[in-house]
XYZ file of C-alpha atoms in Angstrom:
279
model
C 111.080 100.916 126.773
C 113.340 99.285 129.313
C 112.739 95.655 128.420
C 111.468 95.024 131.924
C 107.776 94.773 131.147
C 104.816 96.963 130.308
C 101.053 97.101 130.662
C 98.169 96.421 128.325
C 95.510 98.906 127.295
C 93.205 97.352 129.898
C 95.790 98.096 132.560
C 95.928 101.739 131.476
C 92.127 102.038 131.628
C 91.252 99.892 134.630
C 94.361 99.646 136.801
C 97.032 97.166 137.825
C 94.554 94.277 138.276
C 93.874 94.426 134.523
C 97.524 94.765 133.483
C 97.557 91.523 131.449
C 95.172 89.990 128.936
C 94.598 86.351 128.036
C 96.297 84.384 125.266
C 94.593 84.052 121.889
C 96.260 80.942 120.486
C 95.230 79.575 117.097
C 96.528 76.456 115.346
C 96.119 78.251 112.001
C 98.595 80.962 113.015
C 102.201 79.783 113.138
C 105.738 81.154 113.132
C 106.391 79.850 109.623
C 107.357 83.205 108.078
C 110.083 85.732 108.689
C 108.451 88.868 110.101
C 105.784 87.178 112.242
C 104.615 89.575 114.996
C 103.467 88.092 118.324
C 103.090 88.965 121.989
C 106.172 88.478 124.168
C 104.195 87.205 127.136
C 105.645 86.611 130.612
C 103.765 83.306 130.845
C 100.325 81.831 130.219
C 97.732 84.625 129.846
C 100.323 87.259 130.815
C 100.253 89.516 127.744
C 100.980 93.187 128.397
C 102.475 95.530 125.775
C 105.681 93.837 124.630
C 105.864 92.033 121.305
C 108.504 90.486 119.077
C 109.182 90.185 115.349
C 110.769 86.961 114.096
C 113.936 87.222 112.004
C 113.890 83.550 110.983
C 111.417 81.150 109.375
C 109.867 77.900 110.646
C 110.220 78.740 114.354
C 107.719 76.048 115.345
C 109.065 75.914 118.904
C 107.127 79.146 119.519
C 103.835 77.821 118.123
C 101.052 77.377 120.646
C 102.851 79.502 123.240
C 102.457 83.080 122.027
C 99.601 85.140 120.596
C 100.339 85.940 116.945
C 98.602 89.110 115.783
C 100.379 90.311 112.645
C 103.242 90.117 110.178
C 105.694 92.476 108.498
C 104.493 92.998 104.922
C 107.118 95.572 103.894
C 110.525 96.447 105.273
C 111.985 93.030 106.013
C 115.386 94.597 105.328
C 114.894 96.620 108.531
C 114.125 93.390 110.428
C 117.354 91.907 109.068
C 119.391 94.948 110.153
C 117.940 94.764 113.676
C 118.813 91.076 113.817
C 122.419 91.871 112.841
C 122.886 94.442 115.644
C 125.797 93.859 118.036
C 124.469 92.772 121.443
C 125.813 92.116 124.938
C 125.543 88.807 126.808
C 121.913 89.550 127.741
C 120.865 90.147 124.136
C 120.560 93.929 124.476
C 122.011 95.922 121.522
C 125.016 98.117 122.215
C 123.339 100.819 120.122
C 119.694 101.462 120.982
C 117.040 100.567 118.409
C 113.896 102.698 118.681
C 110.558 103.068 116.903
C 110.566 106.772 116.099
C 107.242 107.117 114.295
C 104.133 105.068 113.550
C 101.195 105.623 111.205
C 97.849 103.844 111.681
C 96.592 103.222 108.146
C 93.316 101.570 109.181
C 91.783 100.925 112.614
C 88.567 98.873 112.337
C 87.891 98.872 116.090
C 85.940 101.332 118.204
C 87.966 103.075 120.908
C 86.966 101.919 124.408
C 85.307 104.540 126.638
C 87.795 106.747 128.430
C 90.716 106.090 126.111
C 90.931 109.697 124.914
C 91.910 110.914 128.375
C 95.012 108.715 128.286
C 96.253 109.653 124.804
C 99.217 112.055 125.191
C 99.688 115.067 122.946
C 103.140 113.868 121.951
C 105.719 111.174 122.508
C 107.151 110.900 126.038
C 110.532 112.449 126.708
C 113.472 110.067 126.530
C 114.638 109.100 130.033
C 117.928 107.233 130.368
C 119.122 105.347 133.457
C 122.248 106.609 135.176
C 125.262 104.682 134.024
C 123.594 103.647 130.762
C 126.512 103.048 128.410
C 124.489 102.414 125.235
C 124.842 104.507 122.105
C 121.662 106.206 120.994
C 120.055 105.106 117.725
C 120.930 108.380 116.014
C 124.553 108.372 117.156
C 127.146 109.109 114.514
C 130.774 110.257 114.674
C 131.078 113.960 115.455
C 130.985 116.128 112.355
C 134.450 117.468 113.074
C 135.806 113.896 113.059
C 134.603 113.227 109.513
C 135.705 114.739 106.207
C 133.270 117.452 105.003
C 132.411 115.414 101.891
C 131.459 112.387 103.991
C 129.380 114.463 106.416
C 127.472 116.119 103.556
C 126.876 112.796 101.815
C 125.589 111.248 105.056
C 123.182 114.145 105.665
C 121.822 113.963 102.118
C 121.386 110.197 102.380
C 119.440 110.484 105.663
C 117.130 113.110 104.144
C 116.580 111.022 101.017
C 115.762 107.884 103.024
C 113.084 109.712 105.005
C 111.530 110.948 101.755
C 111.577 107.408 100.358
C 109.186 106.262 103.104
C 106.639 108.849 101.978
C 107.159 107.994 98.297
C 106.396 104.313 98.966
C 103.227 105.160 100.934
C 101.772 107.405 98.235
C 102.681 105.055 95.390
C 105.306 107.293 93.851
C 107.764 104.413 93.465
C 107.323 101.424 91.104
C 107.277 98.911 93.965
C 108.326 98.636 97.589
C 111.711 97.155 96.696
C 112.575 99.630 93.962
C 115.954 101.277 94.294
C 117.400 104.223 92.464
C 120.003 103.300 89.881
C 123.334 104.423 91.278
C 124.705 105.576 87.933
C 121.750 107.873 87.155
C 121.161 111.347 88.578
C 117.995 113.437 88.782
C 118.266 117.059 87.587
C 115.478 119.566 88.230
C 114.722 123.315 88.200
C 115.835 123.450 84.587
C 115.109 126.308 82.252
C 112.439 125.189 79.727
C 114.847 126.059 76.903
C 117.549 123.658 78.168
C 117.683 120.657 75.852
C 118.950 117.100 76.163
C 121.860 118.002 73.897
C 122.781 120.880 76.233
C 122.775 118.644 79.292
C 124.743 115.916 77.559
C 127.500 118.368 76.630
C 127.582 119.908 80.129
C 127.579 116.629 82.087
C 129.940 114.759 79.742
C 132.883 116.359 81.578
C 132.330 113.736 84.301
C 132.309 110.710 81.988
C 130.527 109.024 79.108
C 126.769 109.741 79.060
C 124.700 106.569 78.571
C 121.285 108.282 78.680
C 119.917 111.801 78.867
C 116.157 112.388 79.038
C 114.449 115.732 79.552
C 110.899 114.873 80.597
C 108.233 116.601 78.520
C 104.498 117.143 78.703
C 102.874 114.393 76.636
C 100.299 116.800 75.192
C 102.293 119.939 74.445
C 105.796 118.492 74.126
C 107.124 121.271 76.372
C 109.825 120.579 78.949
C 108.646 119.850 82.501
C 111.981 121.250 83.687
C 113.503 118.041 85.026
C 115.663 115.317 83.532
C 117.558 112.064 84.158
C 121.213 111.739 83.184
C 122.932 108.341 83.148
C 126.656 107.585 83.333
C 128.747 104.496 82.705
C 129.799 104.198 86.355
C 128.579 105.080 89.818
C 131.764 107.091 90.455
C 131.072 109.364 87.474
C 127.503 109.943 88.660
C 128.745 110.790 92.166
C 131.148 113.380 90.787
C 128.337 115.031 88.823
C 126.100 114.850 91.905
C 128.584 116.735 94.104
C 129.892 119.197 91.507
C 126.717 120.241 89.649
C 124.168 120.938 92.381
C 123.173 124.637 92.395
C 125.121 125.324 89.198
C 123.763 128.004 86.850
C 122.534 126.645 83.491
C 120.601 128.927 81.108
C 120.042 131.464 83.912
C 118.561 128.812 86.249
C 120.258 127.291 89.313
C 119.653 123.567 88.962
C 119.252 120.948 91.694
C 120.887 117.509 91.405
C 119.907 114.447 93.435
C 120.218 110.658 93.318
C 117.156 109.406 95.088
C 114.252 110.367 92.849
C 115.568 108.401 89.884
C 112.661 106.000 89.364
C 112.070 107.099 85.775
C 113.855 104.182 84.145
C 112.054 101.650 86.352
C 108.709 103.179 85.348
C 109.783 103.134 81.698
C 110.698 99.423 81.947
C 107.408 98.643 83.637
C 105.471 100.520 80.959
C 107.183 98.451 78.258
C 106.162 95.307 80.165
C 102.511 96.393 80.248
C 102.408 98.340 83.501
C 102.185 102.049 84.214
C 102.819 104.488 87.035
C 99.919 105.210 89.407
C 97.609 108.115 88.506
C 98.467 111.469 90.092
């Protein structure tokens, strides 16, 4: 978007005369919470397609003026990061912030007649104005300007963050705010014969091992070929992460990662009376 206005669904279906729709103001809906989502109207009954998300609480000056239609239930950290973006005098960020992907989890409304003809096969191509001096949202220093270790770490982190979105949606993480413990690594593709004692000896070259768990089938007791190895410090875990990926152990090339390490959170939850979701 350009920030210079849009059109409502009615405008798409019925033309410019139906570009806006009327306000739907309710005294029960207020801007009391962070993450309130409402229409950014151009005036009374001038709602098109633009909306805003509040980054502060108790914004009662907006009550009764804008149509509130939702709230952010997860991901308030993203709202906070957007709010902290560096902006020019007009309030526009120096680095573009874009919605790259959306998923409709539940749509209780019937599609209006004729809508299908207006639904594109894919997202529109990005068109930038001449002289636009903004950085794109995916901008990063050129690879040749960064040390190889930093570039590799950044690429792995970006991949892991995208996987985390899927893990939250399918319930494969203990809760929405769960974070991997930085001093624990995830090791997979193990040979079934590799034991906890073997891993502890191998990984102890990077520092003192605080935990080492090869996960086993609860019925047969056989290894499921993955494990969690904990260190005293984050720095020791990082060294193991970079040095041990794709290393040969018991005729198997293992894979090491940071971002699947939810095992200890699940174990803590189980002790407290909870349990991971069923497969």
